[in-house]
Amino acid sequence: MTAGHTTAADSGTFTIGGDMTVNRLGYGTMQLTGPGVWGDPKDPEEAVRVLRRSVELGVNFIDTADSYGPAVAEPLIRKALHPYRDDLIIATKAGLTRSGPNDWRPVGRPEYLRQQAEMSLRLLGLERIDLFQLHRIDPKVPLAEQLGELELLRKEGKIRHIGLSEVSVEELREAREITEIVSVQNLYNLSNRKAEDVLEEAESGGIAFIPWFPLATGELAKEGGPLDDIAKRLDAKPAQIALAWLLSRSPVMLPIPGTSTLSHLEENIAAAGLELSAEDFETLSKLA
């Protein structure tokens, strides 16, 4: 299956926080870095081309983080897309520090979160970050202090909305007692649905659910299996079917598949045009 005339707009829309309407199929920038999400990409110019093409294909929700690189993905977004289109929402995150490739350590001290918000504003070339997400809750710092600092930044006009990443239902509920939470970003895909209860909680509260690692299919994509059969019948790739399933799973779902190549980007966007029958959706839902 090729992109053809399919764009991210074919995935439908969702309004984050009551005032930011985005096409539901977005783009995640973690793969626009070196191995282990560390350092510069092998081909920085291709990274710029991928970002520009994503917007051409209707993506108006881009997810990034200060720790991607670190400080690699955000400057690439600025280089590729600044000055930004009025309808483009850039979400970033802070709260994970980096000590090397594949090494992630939570730090949620208020002064650190404020510093990283200010750095993201500079690196992205923004006066306000539309969606600023706590990348991880730091167990060494009271949650009220972490979110309290983000709420201060919001009142100062430096961030517009606050989101969370990798939280439990209990943590989400506690956070919502402290401040308004408009999004949750948890690991969730066709083969890993441990965050099902968080998705249901988000859905009941009208909160955006941003599944990271959305393309993972694992053993489900093996030759001759149900996912493989559906993909062949619809002339699609298993990963495209996995994205189509996510979009069908919930109206609050905002998948952000990432890639560092134009061809893979166009494949991912083409998934917005796939329509799963009720039978295929049920078959896939029963796989994990």
PDB file of C-alpha atoms in Angstrom:
ATOM      1  CA  MET A   1       0.000   0.000   0.000  1.00  0.00           C
ATOM      2  CA  THR A   2       1.333   3.476  -0.869  1.00  0.00           C
ATOM      3  CA  ALA A   3       0.433   6.885   0.438  1.00  0.00           C
ATOM      4  CA  GLY A   4      -1.390   8.025  -2.720  1.00  0.00           C
ATOM      5  CA  HIS A   5      -3.649  10.898  -1.715  1.00  0.00           C
ATOM      6  CA  THR A   6      -3.934   9.731   1.885  1.00  0.00           C
ATOM      7  CA  THR A   7      -2.908  12.295   4.491  1.00  0.00           C
ATOM      8  CA  ALA A   8      -2.871  12.405   8.273  1.00  0.00           C
ATOM      9  CA  ALA A   9      -6.215  14.239   8.050  1.00  0.00           C
ATOM     10  CA  ASP A  10      -7.801  10.908   7.056  1.00  0.00           C
ATOM     11  CA  SER A  11      -7.144   9.691  10.616  1.00  0.00           C
ATOM     12  CA  GLY A  12      -9.758  12.082  11.994  1.00  0.00           C
ATOM     13  CA  THR A  13      -9.214  14.767  14.601  1.00  0.00           C
ATOM     14  CA  PHE A  14      -9.066  15.125  18.375  1.00  0.00           C
ATOM     15  CA  THR A  15      -9.100  18.322  20.432  1.00  0.00           C
ATOM     16  CA  ILE A  16      -6.470  18.311  23.180  1.00  0.00           C
ATOM     17  CA  GLY A  17      -7.307  20.337  26.264  1.00  0.00           C
ATOM     18  CA  GLY A  18     -10.420  21.763  24.679  1.00  0.00           C
ATOM     19  CA  ASP A  19      -8.577  24.157  22.357  1.00  0.00           C
ATOM     20  CA  MET A  20      -5.927  22.326  20.282  1.00  0.00           C
ATOM     21  CA  THR A  21      -7.437  20.310  17.441  1.00  0.00           C
ATOM     22  CA  VAL A  22      -4.974  17.958  15.758  1.00  0.00           C
ATOM     23  CA  ASN A  23      -5.085  15.191  13.187  1.00  0.00           C
ATOM     24  CA  ARG A  24      -4.984  11.985  15.210  1.00  0.00           C
ATOM     25  CA  LEU A  25      -2.025  10.439  13.371  1.00  0.00           C
ATOM     26  CA  GLY A  26       1.028  12.391  14.488  1.00  0.00           C
ATOM     27  CA  TYR A  27       4.783  11.996  14.297  1.00  0.00           C
ATOM     28  CA  GLY A  28       7.295  11.132  17.040  1.00  0.00           C
ATOM     29  CA  THR A  29      10.893  12.317  16.762  1.00  0.00           C
ATOM     30  CA  MET A  30      12.827   9.869  18.949  1.00  0.00           C
ATOM     31  CA  GLN A  31      14.322   8.115  15.910  1.00  0.00           C
ATOM     32  CA  LEU A  32      15.791  11.367  14.574  1.00  0.00           C
ATOM     33  CA  THR A  33      18.883  10.827  16.737  1.00  0.00           C
ATOM     34  CA  GLY A  34      21.890   8.538  16.872  1.00  0.00           C
ATOM     35  CA  PRO A  35      21.972   4.935  18.169  1.00  0.00           C
ATOM     36  CA  GLY A  36      20.534   4.574  21.658  1.00  0.00           C
ATOM     37  CA  VAL A  37      18.706   7.916  21.185  1.00  0.00           C
ATOM     38  CA  TRP A  38      22.119   9.509  21.709  1.00  0.00           C
ATOM     39  CA  GLY A  39      23.885  12.076  19.555  1.00  0.00           C
ATOM     40  CA  ASP A  40      23.210  13.241  16.023  1.00  0.00           C
ATOM     41  CA  PRO A  41      21.477  11.173  13.350  1.00  0.00           C
ATOM     42  CA  LYS A  42      23.527   9.467  10.668  1.00  0.00           C
ATOM     43  CA  ASP A  43      21.919  11.710   8.043  1.00  0.00           C
ATOM     44  CA  PRO A  44      20.760  15.058   9.509  1.00  0.00           C
ATOM     45  CA  GLU A  45      19.518  16.294   6.121  1.00  0.00           C
ATOM     46  CA  GLU A  46      17.266  13.255   5.756  1.00  0.00           C
ATOM     47  CA  ALA A  47      15.901  14.015   9.228  1.00  0.00           C
ATOM     48  CA  VAL A  48      14.998  17.526   8.052  1.00  0.00           C
ATOM     49  CA  ARG A  49      13.363  16.115   4.914  1.00  0.00           C
ATOM     50  CA  VAL A  50      11.312  13.653   6.990  1.00  0.00           C
ATOM     51  CA  LEU A  51      10.056  16.435   9.268  1.00  0.00           C
ATOM     52  CA  ARG A  52       9.089  18.660   6.337  1.00  0.00           C
ATOM     53  CA  ARG A  53       7.393  15.793   4.510  1.00  0.00           C
ATOM     54  CA  SER A  54       5.414  14.835   7.617  1.00  0.00           C
ATOM     55  CA  VAL A  55       3.821  18.293   7.682  1.00  0.00           C
ATOM     56  CA  GLU A  56       3.210  18.147   3.915  1.00  0.00           C
ATOM     57  CA  LEU A  57       1.334  14.888   4.533  1.00  0.00           C
ATOM     58  CA  GLY A  58      -0.989  16.542   7.045  1.00  0.00           C
ATOM     59  CA  VAL A  59       0.773  15.876  10.335  1.00  0.00           C
ATOM     60  CA  ASN A  60       0.077  18.775  12.691  1.00  0.00           C
ATOM     61  CA  PHE A  61       1.008  17.058  15.972  1.00  0.00           C
ATOM     62  CA  ILE A  62       4.721  16.421  16.538  1.00  0.00           C
ATOM     63  CA  ASP A  63       6.003  14.833  19.740  1.00  0.00           C
ATOM     64  CA  THR A  64       9.562  15.314  20.968  1.00  0.00           C
ATOM     65  CA  ALA A  65      11.615  15.596  24.190  1.00  0.00           C
ATOM     66  CA  ASP A  66      14.616  17.463  25.539  1.00  0.00           C
ATOM     67  CA  SER A  67      16.279  14.084  26.170  1.00  0.00           C
ATOM     68  CA  TYR A  68      16.150  12.916  22.532  1.00  0.00           C
ATOM     69  CA  GLY A  69      19.823  13.306  21.700  1.00  0.00           C
ATOM     70  CA  PRO A  70      19.788  15.020  24.166  1.00  0.00           C
ATOM     71  CA  ALA A  71      19.095  18.421  22.570  1.00  0.00           C
ATOM     72  CA  VAL A  72      19.159  16.934  19.064  1.00  0.00           C
ATOM     73  CA  ALA A  73      15.526  16.407  18.043  1.00  0.00           C
ATOM     74  CA  GLU A  74      14.286  19.842  19.148  1.00  0.00           C
ATOM     75  CA  PRO A  75      16.869  21.823  17.108  1.00  0.00           C
ATOM     76  CA  LEU A  76      16.129  19.608  14.085  1.00  0.00           C
ATOM     77  CA  ILE A  77      12.435  20.492  14.359  1.00  0.00           C
ATOM     78  CA  ARG A  78      13.323  24.179  14.425  1.00  0.00           C
ATOM     79  CA  LYS A  79      15.686  23.859  11.463  1.00  0.00           C
ATOM     80  CA  ALA A  80      13.096  21.989   9.399  1.00  0.00           C
ATOM     81  CA  LEU A  81       9.868  23.776  10.284  1.00  0.00           C
ATOM     82  CA  HIS A  82      10.486  27.229  11.805  1.00  0.00           C
ATOM     83  CA  PRO A  83       8.638  29.568  11.369  1.00  0.00           C
ATOM     84  CA  TYR A  84       5.876  27.133  12.299  1.00  0.00           C
ATOM     85  CA  ARG A  85       2.478  26.827  10.681  1.00  0.00           C
ATOM     86  CA  ASP A  86      -0.346  28.195  12.825  1.00  0.00           C
ATOM     87  CA  ASP A  87      -2.008  24.770  13.127  1.00  0.00           C
ATOM     88  CA  LEU A  88       1.159  22.869  14.129  1.00  0.00           C
ATOM     89  CA  ILE A  89       1.195  21.613  17.726  1.00  0.00           C
ATOM     90  CA  ILE A  90       4.620  20.658  19.091  1.00  0.00           C
ATOM     91  CA  ALA A  91       4.600  18.604  22.280  1.00  0.00           C
ATOM     92  CA  THR A  92       7.821  18.171  24.224  1.00  0.00           C
ATOM     93  CA  LYS A  93       8.832  16.515  27.496  1.00  0.00           C
ATOM     94  CA  ALA A  94      11.246  16.952  30.381  1.00  0.00           C
ATOM     95  CA  GLY A  95      12.094  14.892  33.447  1.00  0.00           C
ATOM     96  CA  LEU A  96      14.488  12.261  32.113  1.00  0.00           C
ATOM     97  CA  THR A  97      18.237  12.919  32.118  1.00  0.00           C
ATOM     98  CA  ARG A  98      20.766  11.153  29.926  1.00  0.00           C
ATOM     99  CA  SER A  99      24.094   9.657  30.969  1.00  0.00           C
ATOM    100  CA  GLY A 100      24.809   7.884  27.693  1.00  0.00           C
ATOM    101  CA  PRO A 101      23.170   5.769  24.969  1.00  0.00           C
ATOM    102  CA  ASN A 102      19.985   4.001  26.167  1.00  0.00           C
ATOM    103  CA  ASP A 103      20.495   5.416  29.685  1.00  0.00           C
ATOM    104  CA  TRP A 104      17.490   7.305  31.114  1.00  0.00           C
ATOM    105  CA  ARG A 105      17.258   8.613  34.698  1.00  0.00           C
ATOM    106  CA  PRO A 106      14.306  10.561  36.113  1.00  0.00           C
ATOM    107  CA  VAL A 107      14.931  13.990  37.650  1.00  0.00           C
ATOM    108  CA  GLY A 108      11.845  15.943  38.663  1.00  0.00           C
ATOM    109  CA  ARG A 109      13.266  18.707  40.847  1.00  0.00           C
ATOM    110  CA  PRO A 110      11.285  21.885  40.163  1.00  0.00           C
ATOM    111  CA  GLU A 111      14.353  23.969  39.270  1.00  0.00           C
ATOM    112  CA  TYR A 112      15.458  21.305  36.771  1.00  0.00           C
ATOM    113  CA  LEU A 113      12.034  21.080  35.101  1.00  0.00           C
ATOM    114  CA  ARG A 114      11.936  24.880  34.806  1.00  0.00           C
ATOM    115  CA  GLN A 115      15.429  24.958  33.288  1.00  0.00           C
ATOM    116  CA  GLN A 116      14.481  22.323  30.717  1.00  0.00           C
ATOM    117  CA  ALA A 117      11.259  24.131  29.802  1.00  0.00           C
ATOM    118  CA  GLU A 118      13.277  27.295  29.201  1.00  0.00           C
ATOM    119  CA  MET A 119      15.809  25.321  27.128  1.00  0.00           C
ATOM    120  CA  SER A 120      13.051  23.761  25.028  1.00  0.00           C
ATOM    121  CA  LEU A 121      11.585  27.198  24.348  1.00  0.00           C
ATOM    122  CA  ARG A 122      15.010  28.337  23.099  1.00  0.00           C
ATOM    123  CA  LEU A 123      15.838  25.224  21.106  1.00  0.00           C
ATOM    124  CA  LEU A 124      12.423  25.051  19.435  1.00  0.00           C
ATOM    125  CA  GLY A 125      12.233  28.810  18.866  1.00  0.00           C
ATOM    126  CA  LEU A 126       8.905  29.156  20.674  1.00  0.00           C
ATOM    127  CA  GLU A 127       7.441  31.692  23.070  1.00  0.00           C
ATOM    128  CA  ARG A 128       5.056  29.080  24.486  1.00  0.00           C
ATOM    129  CA  ILE A 129       5.083  25.268  24.433  1.00  0.00           C
ATOM    130  CA  ASP A 130       1.617  23.971  23.539  1.00  0.00           C
ATOM    131  CA  LEU A 131       1.951  20.657  25.393  1.00  0.00           C
ATOM    132  CA  PHE A 132       4.649  20.117  28.006  1.00  0.00           C
ATOM    133  CA  GLN A 133       4.786  16.591  29.403  1.00  0.00           C
ATOM    134  CA  LEU A 134       6.439  15.271  32.561  1.00  0.00           C
ATOM    135  CA  HIS A 135       8.569  12.549  30.945  1.00  0.00           C
ATOM    136  CA  ARG A 136       8.639  10.441  34.115  1.00  0.00           C
ATOM    137  CA  ILE A 137       7.473  10.987  37.660  1.00  0.00           C
ATOM    138  CA  ASP A 138      10.573  11.242  39.848  1.00  0.00           C
ATOM    139  CA  PRO A 139       9.963   9.022  42.922  1.00  0.00           C
ATOM    140  CA  LYS A 140      12.412  11.152  44.943  1.00  0.00           C
ATOM    141  CA  VAL A 141      10.354  14.339  44.551  1.00  0.00           C
ATOM    142  CA  PRO A 142       6.724  14.837  45.676  1.00  0.00           C
ATOM    143  CA  LEU A 143       4.440  14.825  42.645  1.00  0.00           C
ATOM    144  CA  ALA A 144       2.824  18.062  43.839  1.00  0.00           C
ATOM    145  CA  GLU A 145       6.216  19.802  43.580  1.00  0.00           C
ATOM    146  CA  GLN A 146       6.878  18.481  40.070  1.00  0.00           C
ATOM    147  CA  LEU A 147       3.461  19.394  38.715  1.00  0.00           C
ATOM    148  CA  GLY A 148       3.352  22.564  40.789  1.00  0.00           C
ATOM    149  CA  GLU A 149       6.319  23.932  38.863  1.00  0.00           C
ATOM    150  CA  LEU A 150       4.667  23.058  35.540  1.00  0.00           C
ATOM    151  CA  GLU A 151       1.504  24.799  36.734  1.00  0.00           C
ATOM    152  CA  LEU A 152       3.587  27.893  37.538  1.00  0.00           C
ATOM    153  CA  LEU A 153       5.062  27.796  34.022  1.00  0.00           C
ATOM    154  CA  ARG A 154       1.548  27.525  32.648  1.00  0.00           C
ATOM    155  CA  LYS A 155       0.369  30.541  34.632  1.00  0.00           C
ATOM    156  CA  GLU A 156       3.408  32.457  33.353  1.00  0.00           C
ATOM    157  CA  GLY A 157       2.323  31.694  29.777  1.00  0.00           C
ATOM    158  CA  LYS A 158       5.396  29.587  28.984  1.00  0.00           C
ATOM    159  CA  ILE A 159       3.426  26.386  28.509  1.00  0.00           C
ATOM    160  CA  ARG A 160      -0.172  25.978  27.399  1.00  0.00           C
ATOM    161  CA  HIS A 161      -1.119  22.500  28.633  1.00  0.00           C
ATOM    162  CA  ILE A 162       0.379  19.787  30.860  1.00  0.00           C
ATOM    163  CA  GLY A 163       0.684  16.074  30.089  1.00  0.00           C
ATOM    164  CA  LEU A 164       2.157  12.958  31.700  1.00  0.00           C
ATOM    165  CA  SER A 165       4.153   9.976  30.483  1.00  0.00           C
ATOM    166  CA  GLU A 166       4.289   6.379  31.754  1.00  0.00           C
ATOM    167  CA  VAL A 167       1.849   6.641  34.637  1.00  0.00           C
ATOM    168  CA  SER A 168      -0.603   4.335  36.386  1.00  0.00           C
ATOM    169  CA  VAL A 169      -4.308   5.064  36.815  1.00  0.00           C
ATOM    170  CA  GLU A 170      -3.631   6.014  40.444  1.00  0.00           C
ATOM    171  CA  GLU A 171      -0.866   8.445  39.446  1.00  0.00           C
ATOM    172  CA  LEU A 172      -3.077   9.991  36.777  1.00  0.00           C
ATOM    173  CA  ARG A 173      -5.870  10.514  39.301  1.00  0.00           C
ATOM    174  CA  GLU A 174      -3.464  12.029  41.842  1.00  0.00           C
ATOM    175  CA  ALA A 175      -2.034  14.349  39.180  1.00  0.00           C
ATOM    176  CA  ARG A 176      -5.500  15.528  38.140  1.00  0.00           C
ATOM    177  CA  GLU A 177      -6.168  16.608  41.729  1.00  0.00           C
ATOM    178  CA  ILE A 178      -3.100  18.868  41.523  1.00  0.00           C
ATOM    179  CA  THR A 179      -3.579  20.409  38.064  1.00  0.00           C
ATOM    180  CA  GLU A 180      -5.372  19.889  34.763  1.00  0.00           C
ATOM    181  CA  ILE A 181      -3.867  17.022  32.756  1.00  0.00           C
ATOM    182  CA  VAL A 182      -4.756  16.924  29.047  1.00  0.00           C
ATOM    183  CA  SER A 183      -2.678  13.975  27.809  1.00  0.00           C
ATOM    184  CA  VAL A 184      -1.046  10.717  28.847  1.00  0.00           C
ATOM    185  CA  GLN A 185       1.764   9.027  26.927  1.00  0.00           C
ATOM    186  CA  ASN A 186       2.225   5.330  27.789  1.00  0.00           C
ATOM    187  CA  LEU A 187       3.659   2.291  26.058  1.00  0.00           C
ATOM    188  CA  TYR A 188       0.766   0.706  24.167  1.00  0.00           C
ATOM    189  CA  ASN A 189       0.453  -1.197  20.918  1.00  0.00           C
ATOM    190  CA  LEU A 190      -1.208  -4.202  19.322  1.00  0.00           C
ATOM    191  CA  SER A 191       1.047  -6.662  21.134  1.00  0.00           C
ATOM    192  CA  ASN A 192       1.453  -4.840  24.476  1.00  0.00           C
ATOM    193  CA  ARG A 193      -1.697  -3.572  26.177  1.00  0.00           C
ATOM    194  CA  LYS A 194      -0.584  -3.373  29.797  1.00  0.00           C
ATOM    195  CA  ALA A 195      -1.773   0.244  29.831  1.00  0.00           C
ATOM    196  CA  GLU A 196      -5.346  -0.715  28.893  1.00  0.00           C
ATOM    197  CA  ASP A 197      -6.660   0.599  32.224  1.00  0.00           C
ATOM    198  CA  VAL A 198      -4.862   3.929  31.710  1.00  0.00           C
ATOM    199  CA  LEU A 199      -6.357   4.204  28.219  1.00  0.00           C
ATOM    200  CA  GLU A 200      -9.835   3.603  29.653  1.00  0.00           C
ATOM    201  CA  GLU A 201      -9.240   6.211  32.369  1.00  0.00           C
ATOM    202  CA  ALA A 202      -8.051   8.723  29.761  1.00  0.00           C
ATOM    203  CA  GLU A 203     -11.045   7.978  27.563  1.00  0.00           C
ATOM    204  CA  SER A 204     -13.488   8.523  30.431  1.00  0.00           C
ATOM    205  CA  GLY A 205     -11.855  11.885  31.181  1.00  0.00           C
ATOM    206  CA  GLY A 206     -11.576  13.076  27.576  1.00  0.00           C
ATOM    207  CA  ILE A 207      -7.771  13.017  27.895  1.00  0.00           C
ATOM    208  CA  ALA A 208      -5.565  12.379  24.863  1.00  0.00           C
ATOM    209  CA  PHE A 209      -3.819   8.993  24.989  1.00  0.00           C
ATOM    210  CA  ILE A 210      -0.519   9.010  23.080  1.00  0.00           C
ATOM    211  CA  PRO A 211       0.749   5.436  22.616  1.00  0.00           C
ATOM    212  CA  TRP A 212       4.516   5.287  22.260  1.00  0.00           C
ATOM    213  CA  PHE A 213       6.170   2.405  20.370  1.00  0.00           C
ATOM    214  CA  PRO A 214       2.877   2.124  18.400  1.00  0.00           C
ATOM    215  CA  LEU A 215       4.213  -0.002  15.547  1.00  0.00           C
ATOM    216  CA  ALA A 216       5.372  -2.968  17.621  1.00  0.00           C
ATOM    217  CA  THR A 217       3.772  -6.186  16.404  1.00  0.00           C
ATOM    218  CA  GLY A 218       6.303  -8.797  17.552  1.00  0.00           C
ATOM    219  CA  GLU A 219       5.213 -12.381  17.078  1.00  0.00           C
ATOM    220  CA  LEU A 220       1.780 -11.230  15.911  1.00  0.00           C
ATOM    221  CA  ALA A 221       3.186 -10.354  12.474  1.00  0.00           C
ATOM    222  CA  LYS A 222       4.562 -13.821  11.777  1.00  0.00           C
ATOM    223  CA  GLU A 223       3.875 -15.353   8.366  1.00  0.00           C
ATOM    224  CA  GLY A 224       0.436 -16.906   8.090  1.00  0.00           C
ATOM    225  CA  GLY A 225      -0.891 -15.391  11.315  1.00  0.00           C
ATOM    226  CA  PRO A 226      -4.103 -13.321  11.584  1.00  0.00           C
ATOM    227  CA  LEU A 227      -2.250  -9.981  11.335  1.00  0.00           C
ATOM    228  CA  ASP A 228      -0.329 -11.168   8.278  1.00  0.00           C
ATOM    229  CA  ASP A 229      -3.549 -12.446   6.685  1.00  0.00           C
ATOM    230  CA  ILE A 230      -5.401  -9.162   7.212  1.00  0.00           C
ATOM    231  CA  ALA A 231      -2.419  -7.160   5.914  1.00  0.00           C
ATOM    232  CA  LYS A 232      -2.227  -9.223   2.724  1.00  0.00           C
ATOM    233  CA  ARG A 233      -5.963  -9.004   2.148  1.00  0.00           C
ATOM    234  CA  LEU A 234      -5.881  -5.205   2.503  1.00  0.00           C
ATOM    235  CA  ASP A 235      -2.636  -4.876   0.494  1.00  0.00           C
ATOM    236  CA  ALA A 236      -0.927  -3.308   3.497  1.00  0.00           C
ATOM    237  CA  LYS A 237       2.053  -3.859   5.786  1.00  0.00           C
ATOM    238  CA  PRO A 238       1.523  -5.375   9.264  1.00  0.00           C
ATOM    239  CA  ALA A 239       2.705  -2.112  10.863  1.00  0.00           C
ATOM    240  CA  GLN A 240       0.060  -0.193   8.902  1.00  0.00           C
ATOM    241  CA  ILE A 241      -2.614  -2.568  10.179  1.00  0.00           C
ATOM    242  CA  ALA A 242      -1.288  -2.061  13.719  1.00  0.00           C
ATOM    243  CA  LEU A 243      -1.697   1.714  13.316  1.00  0.00           C
ATOM    244  CA  ALA A 244      -5.165   1.338  11.821  1.00  0.00           C
ATOM    245  CA  TRP A 245      -6.136  -0.830  14.803  1.00  0.00           C
ATOM    246  CA  LEU A 246      -4.900   1.833  17.252  1.00  0.00           C
ATOM    247  CA  LEU A 247      -6.917   4.527  15.464  1.00  0.00           C
ATOM    248  CA  SER A 248      -9.993   2.276  15.619  1.00  0.00           C
ATOM    249  CA  ARG A 249      -9.434   1.351  19.274  1.00  0.00           C
ATOM    250  CA  SER A 250     -10.374   4.702  20.828  1.00  0.00           C
ATOM    251  CA  PRO A 251     -11.314   8.223  19.714  1.00  0.00           C
ATOM    252  CA  VAL A 252      -8.777   9.673  22.208  1.00  0.00           C
ATOM    253  CA  MET A 253      -5.877   7.684  20.692  1.00  0.00           C
ATOM    254  CA  LEU A 254      -3.136   9.786  19.055  1.00  0.00           C
ATOM    255  CA  PRO A 255      -0.466   7.446  17.627  1.00  0.00           C
ATOM    256  CA  ILE A 256       2.925   9.076  16.944  1.00  0.00           C
ATOM    257  CA  PRO A 257       4.891   6.573  14.824  1.00  0.00           C
ATOM    258  CA  GLY A 258       8.482   7.654  14.356  1.00  0.00           C
ATOM    259  CA  THR A 259      10.908   6.988  11.558  1.00  0.00           C
ATOM    260  CA  SER A 260      14.092   8.427  10.080  1.00  0.00           C
ATOM    261  CA  THR A 261      13.278   7.679   6.420  1.00  0.00           C
ATOM    262  CA  LEU A 262      10.864   9.241   3.929  1.00  0.00           C
ATOM    263  CA  SER A 263       9.637   5.900   2.587  1.00  0.00           C
ATOM    264  CA  HIS A 264       8.698   4.605   6.027  1.00  0.00           C
ATOM    265  CA  LEU A 265       7.042   7.922   6.912  1.00  0.00           C
ATOM    266  CA  GLU A 266       4.818   7.712   3.828  1.00  0.00           C
ATOM    267  CA  GLU A 267       3.931   4.111   4.667  1.00  0.00           C
ATOM    268  CA  ASN A 268       2.899   5.150   8.176  1.00  0.00           C
ATOM    269  CA  ILE A 269       0.742   8.047   6.971  1.00  0.00           C
ATOM    270  CA  ALA A 270      -0.949   5.755   4.462  1.00  0.00           C
ATOM    271  CA  ALA A 271      -2.344   3.804   7.411  1.00  0.00           C
ATOM    272  CA  ALA A 272      -4.697   6.744   8.026  1.00  0.00           C
ATOM    273  CA  GLY A 273      -6.618   5.651   4.941  1.00  0.00           C
ATOM    274  CA  LEU A 274      -7.081   2.039   6.048  1.00  0.00           C
ATOM    275  CA  GLU A 275     -10.527   1.014   7.223  1.00  0.00           C
ATOM    276  CA  LEU A 276     -10.757  -2.144   9.293  1.00  0.00           C
ATOM    277  CA  SER A 277     -13.992  -4.074   9.253  1.00  0.00           C
ATOM    278  CA  ALA A 278     -15.613  -4.764  12.617  1.00  0.00           C
ATOM    279  CA  GLU A 279     -14.621  -8.400  12.186  1.00  0.00           C
ATOM    280  CA  ASP A 280     -10.962  -7.586  11.493  1.00  0.00           C
ATOM    281  CA  PHE A 281     -10.890  -5.187  14.449  1.00  0.00           C
ATOM    282  CA  GLU A 282     -12.261  -7.884  16.767  1.00  0.00           C
ATOM    283  CA  THR A 283      -9.810 -10.468  15.420  1.00  0.00           C
ATOM    284  CA  LEU A 284      -6.886  -8.158  16.105  1.00  0.00           C
ATOM    285  CA  SER A 285      -8.225  -7.109  19.520  1.00  0.00           C
ATOM    286  CA  LYS A 286      -8.214 -10.741  20.653  1.00  0.00           C
ATOM    287  CA  LEU A 287      -4.590 -11.351  19.613  1.00  0.00           C
ATOM    288  CA  ALA A 288      -2.770  -9.998  22.674  1.00  0.00           C
TER     289      ALA A 288
END
